[in-house]
XYZ file of C-alpha atoms in Angstrom:
724
model
C -1.816 73.607 -61.499
C -2.236 74.876 -57.977
C -5.768 76.225 -57.741
C -6.609 77.089 -54.149
C -9.249 79.418 -55.502
C -11.335 76.511 -56.819
C -12.514 75.194 -53.439
C -13.903 78.588 -52.317
C -15.530 78.953 -55.707
C -17.259 75.626 -55.364
C -18.480 76.572 -51.895
C -19.786 79.897 -53.149
C -21.388 78.511 -56.295
C -24.810 79.608 -55.208
C -23.648 83.207 -55.470
C -22.517 82.807 -59.060
C -24.260 82.228 -62.354
C -25.269 78.602 -62.495
C -26.461 77.405 -65.871
C -28.543 74.250 -65.617
C -28.034 71.509 -68.140
C -30.548 70.375 -70.621
C -32.045 67.000 -69.898
C -29.548 64.285 -70.865
C -30.516 63.269 -74.377
C -29.165 62.349 -77.744
C -31.249 65.147 -79.156
C -28.431 67.687 -78.890
C -25.325 66.189 -80.478
C -22.490 68.169 -81.934
C -23.074 69.600 -85.371
C -23.185 66.870 -87.977
C -19.927 67.981 -89.560
C -18.004 68.278 -86.271
C -16.108 65.032 -85.542
C -16.511 63.293 -82.205
C -14.187 60.939 -80.359
C -14.593 58.287 -77.673
C -12.638 57.653 -74.513
C -10.777 54.926 -76.424
C -9.278 57.664 -78.574
C -7.928 59.511 -75.520
C -6.947 56.459 -73.492
C -3.664 55.599 -75.268
C -2.253 59.029 -74.344
C -3.346 58.686 -70.728
C -1.838 55.214 -70.576
C 1.432 56.529 -71.909
C 1.557 59.281 -69.284
C 0.852 56.731 -66.563
C 3.629 54.406 -67.793
C 6.062 57.322 -67.908
C 5.201 58.198 -64.314
C 5.552 54.583 -63.231
C 8.996 54.404 -64.825
C 10.183 57.634 -63.212
C 9.527 57.575 -59.497
C 5.754 57.848 -59.703
C 5.460 61.380 -61.074
C 6.051 63.632 -64.105
C 7.122 66.744 -62.218
C 9.125 69.725 -63.406
C 12.786 69.061 -64.096
C 12.427 65.263 -64.127
C 12.955 62.697 -66.828
C 9.269 61.892 -66.487
C 8.275 65.355 -67.616
C 10.774 65.366 -70.483
C 9.520 61.966 -71.696
C 5.923 63.196 -71.493
C 6.782 66.206 -73.604
C 8.797 64.138 -76.101
C 5.847 61.790 -76.511
C 3.414 64.610 -77.221
C 5.857 66.255 -79.614
C 6.435 63.065 -81.563
C 2.681 62.569 -81.997
C 2.268 66.126 -83.227
C 5.270 66.044 -85.540
C 3.990 62.885 -87.194
C 0.583 64.536 -87.685
C 2.089 67.528 -89.517
C 2.271 70.169 -86.814
C 5.127 72.640 -86.628
C 6.523 72.169 -83.148
C 9.070 73.997 -81.041
C 10.305 73.685 -77.468
C 10.861 76.620 -75.099
C 13.463 75.959 -72.397
C 13.721 77.780 -69.077
C 15.268 77.320 -65.638
C 13.340 77.207 -62.372
C 14.352 76.018 -58.911
C 17.686 74.956 -60.347
C 16.110 72.616 -62.881
C 15.420 72.809 -66.596
C 11.808 73.162 -67.666
C 10.155 73.144 -71.022
C 7.029 74.359 -72.856
C 5.939 72.635 -76.033
C 4.299 74.794 -78.711
C 2.618 73.318 -81.797
C 1.263 75.275 -84.756
C -1.237 73.831 -87.193
C -0.378 75.037 -90.725
C -2.642 77.645 -92.237
C -4.854 80.423 -91.002
C -4.002 84.036 -90.370
C -1.030 84.155 -88.006
C -2.074 87.689 -87.112
C -5.168 86.164 -85.451
C -4.287 83.240 -83.229
C -6.527 80.862 -81.275
C -4.252 79.407 -78.581
C -5.238 76.357 -76.541
C -3.149 75.243 -73.565
C -2.867 72.758 -70.743
C -0.156 72.104 -68.223
C 1.731 68.842 -68.644
C 3.594 68.556 -65.354
C 2.429 66.762 -62.209
C 3.245 67.450 -58.583
C 6.063 65.348 -57.061
C 3.531 63.551 -54.882
C 1.884 61.648 -57.728
C 1.493 60.973 -61.460
C -1.128 63.709 -61.877
C -3.444 61.789 -64.166
C -6.421 64.049 -63.616
C -4.186 67.011 -62.728
C -3.306 67.379 -65.528
C -2.662 64.430 -67.788
C -6.418 64.544 -68.464
C -6.292 68.086 -69.869
C -3.025 67.405 -71.719
C -4.444 64.234 -73.287
C -7.718 65.925 -74.232
C -5.727 68.723 -75.849
C -3.515 66.256 -77.728
C -6.523 64.276 -78.961
C -8.095 67.521 -80.168
C -4.926 68.464 -82.059
C -4.678 65.033 -83.672
C -8.344 65.242 -84.680
C -7.608 68.566 -86.349
C -4.831 66.884 -88.312
C -6.855 63.767 -89.159
C -9.697 65.936 -90.494
C -7.210 68.298 -92.181
C -9.108 71.221 -90.685
C -8.919 74.437 -92.659
C -8.837 77.423 -90.321
C -9.406 81.139 -90.686
C -7.567 82.092 -87.538
C -4.243 80.398 -86.945
C -4.493 77.437 -84.548
C -1.798 76.960 -81.890
C -1.548 74.443 -79.044
C 0.664 74.599 -75.951
C 1.666 72.222 -73.170
C 3.142 74.099 -70.200
C 5.891 73.026 -67.837
C 6.404 73.903 -64.164
C 2.868 75.211 -63.768
C 2.518 73.394 -60.457
C 5.303 75.576 -59.083
C 3.504 78.855 -59.705
C 2.436 78.996 -63.371
C 6.083 79.214 -64.400
C 5.842 77.841 -67.928
C 2.931 79.944 -69.109
C 4.411 83.078 -67.522
C 7.750 82.392 -69.234
C 5.984 82.030 -72.578
C 4.124 85.330 -72.203
C 7.242 87.141 -71.023
C 9.143 86.069 -74.135
C 6.493 87.352 -76.543
C 6.708 90.729 -78.234
C 3.793 93.163 -78.080
C 2.887 92.209 -81.627
C 2.942 88.498 -80.836
C 0.678 88.993 -77.810
C -1.655 91.235 -79.819
C -2.014 88.436 -82.387
C -3.581 86.099 -79.790
C -7.309 86.559 -80.165
C -8.237 84.141 -77.378
C -6.469 81.802 -74.984
C -8.315 78.634 -73.924
C -7.067 76.659 -70.903
C -7.990 73.132 -69.797
C -7.079 71.690 -66.401
C -8.524 68.552 -64.798
C -10.966 67.452 -67.469
C -11.618 63.888 -66.283
C -12.908 64.275 -62.729
C -15.044 61.466 -61.344
C -18.718 62.358 -60.814
C -18.336 66.096 -61.346
C -21.186 68.096 -59.856
C -20.716 70.752 -62.492
C -18.101 72.221 -64.851
C -16.414 75.524 -63.963
C -16.152 77.782 -67.022
C -13.546 80.523 -67.075
C -15.427 83.672 -68.016
C -13.837 86.874 -69.252
C -16.427 87.656 -71.872
C -14.787 85.514 -74.552
C -17.057 83.997 -77.205
C -15.596 80.608 -76.368
C -17.295 80.560 -72.954
C -20.685 80.652 -74.678
C -19.566 77.823 -76.964
C -18.483 75.619 -74.053
C -21.591 76.434 -72.032
C -23.919 75.562 -74.898
C -22.134 72.306 -75.662
C -21.926 71.084 -72.092
C -25.473 72.096 -71.197
C -26.798 70.445 -74.341
C -25.041 67.273 -73.270
C -26.654 67.129 -69.859
C -23.991 68.816 -67.726
C -24.432 71.777 -65.375
C -21.970 74.642 -65.671
C -21.021 77.661 -63.633
C -19.111 80.738 -64.799
C -16.164 81.909 -62.701
C -13.426 84.460 -63.236
C -10.734 81.901 -62.415
C -8.690 84.296 -60.304
C -4.935 84.509 -60.621
C -4.001 80.933 -59.789
C -4.966 79.334 -63.085
C -2.782 78.796 -66.143
C -4.633 81.495 -68.085
C -3.676 84.238 -65.599
C -0.621 85.583 -67.421
C -2.642 85.907 -70.630
C -5.545 87.641 -68.883
C -3.071 90.091 -67.339
C -2.102 91.135 -70.886
C -5.719 91.854 -71.748
C -6.118 88.723 -73.839
C -9.628 87.215 -73.678
C -9.453 83.862 -71.908
C -11.803 80.914 -71.530
C -11.697 77.219 -70.789
C -12.992 74.858 -68.142
C -12.286 72.325 -65.440
C -14.433 69.424 -64.308
C -13.205 70.143 -60.770
C -11.113 68.681 -57.971
C -11.266 65.064 -56.939
C -10.441 63.223 -53.736
C -6.945 62.404 -55.066
C -6.023 65.989 -55.912
C -2.218 66.324 -55.631
C -1.855 62.851 -54.132
C -0.257 59.551 -55.120
C -3.725 58.126 -55.807
C -4.192 60.475 -58.772
C -3.596 57.558 -61.145
C -5.334 56.515 -64.334
C -8.101 54.967 -62.222
C -8.828 58.502 -60.977
C -9.859 59.613 -64.497
C -13.531 59.110 -65.347
C -13.997 57.868 -68.944
C -17.341 59.585 -69.532
C -16.130 62.924 -68.182
C -12.885 62.798 -70.169
C -14.713 61.950 -73.391
C -17.212 64.759 -72.856
C -14.440 67.252 -72.129
C -12.462 66.249 -75.201
C -15.461 66.565 -77.474
C -16.206 69.970 -75.978
C -12.699 71.032 -76.991
C -13.149 69.698 -80.498
C -16.531 71.390 -80.875
C -15.026 74.714 -79.756
C -12.150 74.491 -82.252
C -14.560 73.762 -85.087
C -16.857 76.583 -84.003
C -14.133 79.174 -83.451
C -11.413 78.404 -85.999
C -12.885 76.612 -88.988
C -13.176 78.494 -92.252
C -14.964 77.891 -95.515
C -12.013 79.406 -97.417
C -10.916 76.719 -99.882
C -8.204 78.784 -101.560
C -5.243 77.113 -99.877
C -4.157 73.721 -98.663
C -2.540 75.196 -95.547
C 1.163 75.161 -96.321
C 2.832 77.090 -93.482
C 4.939 79.082 -95.934
C 2.567 79.422 -98.874
C -0.967 79.068 -97.476
C -2.606 79.880 -100.808
C -0.789 77.103 -102.651
C -2.914 74.066 -103.266
C -6.616 73.999 -102.456
C -8.816 72.520 -99.776
C -11.861 70.312 -100.154
C -10.745 67.628 -102.591
C -7.965 65.194 -103.529
C -6.866 64.853 -107.151
C -6.542 61.380 -108.591
C -5.520 62.114 -112.180
C -4.611 64.947 -114.557
C -5.255 64.674 -118.276
C -3.484 67.635 -119.910
C -3.902 68.338 -123.630
C -1.865 71.053 -125.301
C -1.622 72.622 -128.747
C 1.475 74.647 -129.560
C 3.052 76.181 -132.623
C 6.707 77.299 -132.225
C 6.038 79.946 -134.857
C 3.770 81.633 -132.303
C 5.744 81.176 -129.090
C 3.603 83.524 -127.022
C 0.490 81.364 -127.335
C -0.404 78.029 -125.779
C -3.794 76.362 -126.007
C -4.789 73.878 -123.357
C -7.598 71.554 -122.394
C -7.144 69.935 -118.962
C -9.412 67.470 -117.205
C -8.893 66.955 -113.469
C -10.416 63.883 -111.811
C -10.786 64.348 -108.049
C -12.665 63.160 -104.968
C -14.411 65.647 -102.696
C -13.313 65.570 -99.074
C -16.182 67.829 -98.037
C -19.371 69.118 -99.582
C -18.393 71.597 -102.292
C -20.615 74.434 -103.488
C -17.480 75.883 -105.039
C -13.787 74.963 -105.197
C -10.458 76.361 -106.382
C -7.719 75.370 -108.807
C -4.302 77.021 -108.994
C -3.669 78.528 -112.414
C -1.587 81.485 -113.540
C -2.467 83.586 -116.572
C -4.411 82.504 -119.681
C -7.945 83.268 -120.793
C -10.512 80.660 -119.760
C -12.487 79.540 -122.803
C -14.871 77.394 -120.762
C -15.202 75.121 -117.769
C -17.403 72.144 -116.901
C -17.875 69.980 -113.823
C -19.124 66.449 -114.516
C -19.952 67.608 -118.025
C -22.171 70.502 -116.985
C -21.153 74.142 -117.473
C -19.630 75.670 -114.368
C -19.251 79.312 -113.431
C -15.659 80.444 -113.165
C -13.839 83.549 -111.955
C -10.335 84.665 -111.015
C -9.313 85.497 -107.481
C -5.952 86.523 -106.005
C -2.674 85.794 -107.734
C -3.404 82.326 -109.065
C -6.847 81.155 -107.969
C -9.404 79.873 -110.482
C -12.704 79.582 -108.596
C -15.277 77.181 -110.042
C -18.959 76.943 -109.042
C -20.637 73.710 -110.193
C -24.322 73.604 -111.106
C -24.911 71.175 -108.193
C -23.175 70.698 -104.881
C -20.543 67.977 -104.976
C -21.041 65.760 -101.943
C -18.187 64.632 -99.729
C -16.707 61.330 -100.887
C -17.935 61.697 -104.468
C -15.603 61.551 -107.457
C -15.958 64.379 -109.958
C -14.280 65.685 -113.112
C -13.376 69.275 -113.966
C -12.572 70.288 -117.514
C -10.963 73.677 -118.220
C -10.214 75.029 -121.694
C -7.790 77.942 -121.972
C -5.500 79.872 -124.243
C -2.995 82.640 -123.909
C 0.588 83.675 -123.305
C 2.498 81.485 -120.860
C 3.991 83.253 -117.854
C 5.858 82.305 -114.722
C 9.436 81.599 -113.713
C 9.225 77.929 -114.650
C 8.399 78.635 -118.321
C 11.747 78.589 -120.155
C 11.833 79.587 -123.860
C 14.220 77.813 -126.203
C 15.760 79.679 -129.147
C 13.932 78.789 -132.321
C 10.462 78.627 -130.731
C 10.538 75.660 -128.360
C 10.145 75.717 -124.603
C 10.638 73.650 -121.468
C 8.703 73.833 -118.202
C 10.597 72.757 -115.095
C 11.890 74.035 -111.771
C 10.265 76.107 -109.136
C 7.599 75.529 -106.512
C 4.725 76.497 -108.795
C 5.853 75.224 -112.172
C 2.566 73.413 -112.834
C 0.454 76.566 -112.804
C 2.498 77.774 -115.759
C 0.760 75.344 -118.080
C -2.253 73.633 -116.531
C -4.794 74.175 -113.713
C -3.905 72.054 -110.694
C -4.075 71.490 -106.965
C -0.555 72.787 -106.869
C 0.976 71.466 -103.665
C 3.330 68.495 -103.226
C 0.993 66.856 -100.697
C -1.640 66.078 -103.367
C 0.006 63.636 -105.743
C -1.805 62.208 -108.752
C -1.222 60.187 -111.908
C -0.725 62.168 -115.066
C -1.350 62.032 -118.842
C -0.014 64.481 -121.409
C -1.186 64.820 -124.999
C 0.508 67.568 -127.024
C 0.205 68.534 -130.657
C 2.997 70.392 -132.523
C 4.030 70.901 -136.164
C 5.802 67.971 -137.838
C 9.555 68.076 -137.192
C 9.098 69.041 -133.560
C 8.954 66.622 -130.639
C 7.355 66.719 -127.204
C 8.935 65.194 -124.127
C 7.153 64.484 -120.834
C 7.191 62.359 -117.722
C 6.832 58.626 -117.696
C 6.040 56.258 -120.575
C 5.560 57.384 -124.190
C 2.329 56.485 -125.891
C 1.331 56.389 -129.525
C 2.442 59.264 -131.763
C 0.020 60.169 -134.538
C 0.342 62.531 -137.502
C -2.285 64.401 -139.509
C -2.385 67.564 -141.594
C 1.275 68.424 -141.000
C 1.005 68.095 -137.238
C 2.191 65.462 -134.793
C 0.527 64.476 -131.536
C 2.685 62.999 -128.762
C 1.376 61.149 -125.721
C 2.998 60.522 -122.327
C 1.614 58.803 -119.258
C 2.749 58.664 -115.613
C 1.078 55.737 -113.826
C 2.656 56.438 -110.423
C 1.475 59.421 -108.350
C 3.424 62.595 -108.955
C 3.649 65.948 -107.185
C 2.600 68.707 -109.566
C 5.918 70.588 -109.367
C 7.675 67.496 -110.756
C 5.621 67.410 -113.950
C 7.247 68.640 -117.138
C 6.726 69.264 -120.828
C 9.389 70.256 -123.364
C 8.980 71.106 -127.056
C 12.087 71.176 -129.258
C 13.718 69.489 -132.216
C 15.133 66.687 -130.084
C 17.645 64.008 -130.899
C 16.123 61.007 -129.134
C 18.301 58.060 -128.101
C 16.816 54.913 -126.574
C 18.428 52.167 -124.554
C 17.552 49.337 -122.178
C 19.543 48.646 -119.038
C 20.576 45.100 -118.152
C 17.791 45.141 -115.543
C 15.266 45.651 -118.344
C 14.622 49.274 -117.431
C 13.880 51.321 -120.590
C 15.866 54.540 -121.071
C 15.015 57.586 -123.194
C 17.484 60.416 -123.671
C 16.224 63.545 -125.459
C 18.821 66.140 -126.522
C 17.485 69.512 -127.605
C 18.999 72.019 -130.017
C 22.290 73.480 -128.880
C 22.961 70.768 -126.281
C 25.830 68.331 -125.968
C 25.525 64.554 -126.172
C 27.936 62.949 -123.712
C 28.131 59.160 -124.261
C 30.393 58.879 -121.195
C 27.579 60.276 -119.069
C 25.092 57.889 -120.602
C 27.486 55.061 -119.680
C 27.305 56.137 -116.012
C 23.525 55.840 -115.802
C 23.356 52.102 -115.317
C 26.045 51.728 -112.597
C 24.660 54.809 -110.828
C 21.111 53.406 -110.728
C 22.432 50.003 -109.655
C 24.463 51.543 -106.830
C 21.632 53.708 -105.572
C 19.275 50.732 -105.802
C 21.657 48.832 -103.537
C 21.641 51.734 -101.050
C 18.048 52.962 -101.240
C 16.054 49.977 -102.491
C 14.665 49.124 -105.921
C 14.415 51.899 -108.474
C 10.866 53.198 -107.949
C 9.739 53.814 -111.545
C 9.376 51.836 -114.729
C 11.545 54.092 -116.903
C 14.407 56.555 -116.723
C 16.618 58.741 -118.878
C 17.077 62.485 -119.359
C 15.719 65.574 -121.041
C 18.548 67.909 -122.021
C 17.599 71.401 -123.142
C 19.264 74.714 -123.857
C 16.552 76.852 -122.308
C 16.800 80.450 -121.215
C 16.829 80.989 -117.457
C 16.547 77.346 -116.545
C 17.982 75.531 -113.538
C 21.218 73.615 -114.170
C 19.228 70.450 -113.444
C 15.862 69.499 -111.961
C 14.288 66.283 -110.689
C 11.331 66.040 -113.103
C 9.827 62.687 -112.176
C 11.354 59.553 -113.766
C 13.287 61.618 -116.318
C 15.394 64.491 -114.904
C 15.849 67.674 -116.898
C 19.384 69.028 -117.465
C 20.486 72.341 -118.917
C 23.088 72.194 -121.683
C 24.402 68.711 -120.963
C 24.018 65.731 -118.621
C 27.060 65.737 -116.350
C 28.085 63.358 -113.569
C 27.527 65.426 -110.370
C 24.095 66.578 -111.530
C 23.197 63.029 -112.497
C 23.952 61.654 -109.026
C 21.905 64.377 -107.367
C 18.886 64.246 -109.671
C 18.757 60.446 -109.950
C 18.744 60.095 -106.169
C 15.695 62.363 -106.174
C 13.780 59.554 -107.855
C 13.789 57.910 -104.413
C 13.933 61.025 -102.229
C 11.533 63.661 -103.485
C 9.717 61.772 -106.229
C 8.802 58.311 -104.896
C 8.597 59.811 -101.391
C 7.532 63.441 -101.636
C 7.537 66.097 -98.969
C 4.353 66.822 -97.029
C 4.971 70.583 -97.173
C 7.817 72.991 -97.900
C 9.191 72.945 -94.357
C 10.468 69.440 -95.100
C 12.639 69.928 -98.185
C 15.735 68.629 -96.358
C 14.309 65.127 -96.741
C 14.991 65.352 -100.438
C 17.710 67.972 -100.838
C 20.012 67.061 -97.930
C 19.959 63.414 -98.932
C 20.235 64.064 -102.665
C 23.274 66.239 -102.069
C 24.803 63.504 -99.947
C 24.151 61.101 -102.798
C 26.930 62.892 -104.651
C 29.261 61.926 -101.835
C 27.955 58.360 -101.839
C 28.783 58.142 -105.537
C 32.269 59.515 -104.925
C 32.696 56.932 -102.162
C 31.630 54.237 -104.629
C 34.503 55.391 -106.830
C 36.977 55.154 -103.962
C 36.798 58.411 -101.999
C 37.275 58.387 -98.205
C 34.422 60.623 -97.002
C 35.599 60.797 -93.399
C 39.081 62.145 -94.066
C 38.221 63.926 -97.303
C 34.823 65.533 -97.836
C 33.618 65.607 -94.226
C 36.798 66.623 -92.402
C 37.593 69.293 -94.990
C 34.119 70.875 -94.909
C 33.899 70.885 -91.114
C 37.295 72.498 -90.649
C 36.632 75.024 -93.412
C 33.328 76.146 -91.843
C 33.589 75.411 -88.134
C 34.266 79.077 -87.339
C 31.937 80.518 -89.975
C 28.593 81.388 -88.230
C 26.852 82.063 -91.533
C 27.393 78.462 -92.622
C 25.270 77.199 -89.685
C 22.659 79.935 -89.311
C 19.832 78.275 -91.261
C 17.713 75.525 -89.785
C 17.524 72.452 -91.986
C 14.008 71.623 -90.885
C 11.579 74.513 -91.156
C 14.156 77.042 -92.386
C 11.508 79.715 -93.033
C 9.530 81.072 -95.955
C 11.744 81.812 -98.938
C 14.499 79.579 -97.534
C 12.857 76.236 -98.212
C 15.581 75.479 -100.786
C 18.340 77.494 -99.134
C 21.926 76.593 -99.969
C 22.308 75.358 -96.394
C 20.230 72.300 -97.256
C 22.929 71.314 -99.722
C 26.082 72.244 -97.795
C 25.248 71.914 -94.110
C 22.610 69.338 -95.030
C 24.937 66.848 -96.668
C 27.279 67.126 -93.651
C 24.392 66.356 -91.323
C 23.474 63.225 -93.277
C 27.059 61.958 -93.073
C 27.184 62.728 -89.342
C 23.872 60.846 -88.948
C 25.430 57.877 -90.721
C 28.293 57.897 -88.265
C 25.922 58.263 -85.291
C 23.786 55.341 -86.430
C 26.436 53.085 -88.019
C 26.310 51.945 -91.656
C 23.934 49.022 -91.183
C 21.306 51.105 -89.388
C 21.788 54.138 -91.614
C 21.239 52.347 -94.902
C 18.397 50.366 -93.353
C 16.868 53.728 -92.500
C 17.088 54.942 -96.115
C 15.566 51.754 -97.490
C 12.811 51.705 -94.854
C 11.987 55.330 -95.563
C 11.404 54.675 -99.259
C 9.615 51.387 -98.628
C 7.314 52.726 -95.910
C 6.305 55.915 -97.775
C 6.627 54.749 -101.383
C 4.580 56.912 -103.756
C 3.268 58.975 -100.845
C 4.314 61.942 -98.728
C 6.173 62.267 -95.443
C 7.746 64.822 -93.141
C 11.155 65.459 -91.627
C 9.915 64.731 -88.083
C 8.815 61.304 -89.308
C 12.334 60.786 -90.663
C 13.780 61.632 -87.264
C 11.436 59.157 -85.562
C 12.274 56.379 -87.990
C 16.003 56.999 -87.507
C 15.565 56.540 -83.770
C 13.395 53.445 -84.201
C 15.850 51.811 -86.627
C 18.962 52.634 -84.599
C 17.464 52.022 -81.182
C 19.234 55.204 -80.062
C 17.976 58.470 -78.642
C 18.979 60.836 -81.465
C 16.878 63.782 -80.326
C 19.891 65.797 -79.167
C 21.690 65.029 -82.420
C 18.796 66.297 -84.523
C 18.318 69.331 -82.272
C 21.987 70.211 -82.846
C 21.926 69.710 -86.623
C 18.417 70.141 -88.040
C 16.829 72.545 -85.580
C 19.796 74.738 -84.566
C 21.368 77.835 -86.097
C 24.832 77.363 -84.566
C 27.654 74.905 -85.111
C 26.871 71.546 -83.420
C 28.875 70.531 -80.369
C 31.861 68.260 -80.954
C 29.952 65.139 -79.847
C 27.492 65.713 -82.703
C 30.052 66.821 -85.280
C 31.991 63.628 -84.677
C 29.491 61.204 -83.089
C 31.705 58.183 -83.732
C 34.878 59.963 -82.698
C 37.598 61.279 -84.950
């Protein structure tokens, strides 16, 4: 930024409040639970900015390719780490400028802690201290937040401004575009400019009375650095926020000899100063934003889904059910997990039921209800970070929830919906925490129980039968299922050796012609996507009230009424996209739904259809002039729209257009690489975009902006990227 006020401030320092540093010592480190980084953690980002400048005329100034590449680099890093990013575009001096905004999931979006730094340089040089240093420190802080999976009370937002060197243009544009409510939600704005100055005499702290100034002052003084408080004037990036009455803070390590010159290269950034500045940022974020609230995993749409503080490794669910008493289920679930922080208490998601007792590591634990679906447990002793522990919960009561589907005659099936697991067992109910799974269920003789995975031994005693199922590959909780009915069970083995179990409930239709399609369908998708990811397959077919037509319950999809060809293609493809590779949060459902819907078209193509002249051309022409068809984003569509119909209609068109943009070889390599690279884990849509670009060797950012991030019909070059 242009900061002519800084030089007079330095000269007049004696007239301001100078806070002397403590003696340099290791006696005043950051709090033990606040992470620290080294210069080697920041250096890769600085090196990238320097290379970008070198490749683009020696600078990264507003309106240049160098600035755009700098922003794209930062955005890609943030997207891969799980941030929700967006780009603001404006015009200044006849050139296009950009701001990059990144939100960390979770926290109260009515109370925002916003941290910013300008990303542009002056035309005279690469701007490595002014302000690649602040931009890199901010990026390293954001990535540390993601690596530590920081749970926040306030909502955490980061910003990288464009065109600040031309008069604070980017930050002023951002403020001008915000509503009164959006500005009121910003509790504090923190700005960082020139954070790697060589041999700084002191740090200048922006002071408007914000709590953050005290935090920075304490940290820097405790680490042997003098500080001085200044008001910052109107020439700093925080000015437009201060003008709105928003408390501001931040710091600079000061000007250097190469300020706004060609010599402001990487060699002009001091490693010790940059490391200290970055750790001061991290310390402030932990001090100001961290929360002890463990009641949510931080999903941007459903922040109370899932729970913080631990990772589940295995569920052992035991049920007792009598169809003669359909409003009563008895359960006994043991959750094996590993603490990711010290836990004096923790949460499980569970809806309804009366808790008969709970233990942690075999000892009785206090338990209470909180909110809509929180079961809060307090162990007798603190569970230390890194330690494995077991939780056992016994419960009984009437099942509730949209995913509980009664079957006439007394049976039931549980499937469908984002929170299906909480209908029948306590869980860390978010797709990002996958775990293996065991089900043991006892019912009267003559009834059967179906579940995910491999069947175990069935035992009988006293007129009751106990069924066992086991899933040895990690599974997202919403993909787990149990169904009780008087099933007709048919078994088969495919030529590949894959065992198949079909279970047909009362009132359903057995379609041998559909069964005959299973093997060629799995073989074809295996050719396109890679090896089938599980050790078994088949179907559960039920006639349940209020159920989805079909759902991708892991390894064995559930169908309503009958197993029919279009539903089979969709649900079987989910075994690769959604089950083997699950979404990281609900913004990313296009990864599974857009591709699974396109799998129907791939199956039709296998049978001889011409997708270009048939499916694709017809759908484009039918909807080109229909704004409603295009008005939902495919990535991050918004709360309540995570499974919007657009993901199936517009989404399948996008996947075909992507295939044409990449070419068949690259496209199907992408699909195989995606499953191989993330097999039995989680991933995000931005990671999919990055992999598509890596595999194809093409810049597909404009394509994805037009299709996945836009709410209007894509331009012709993206509708028909290979021509008509």
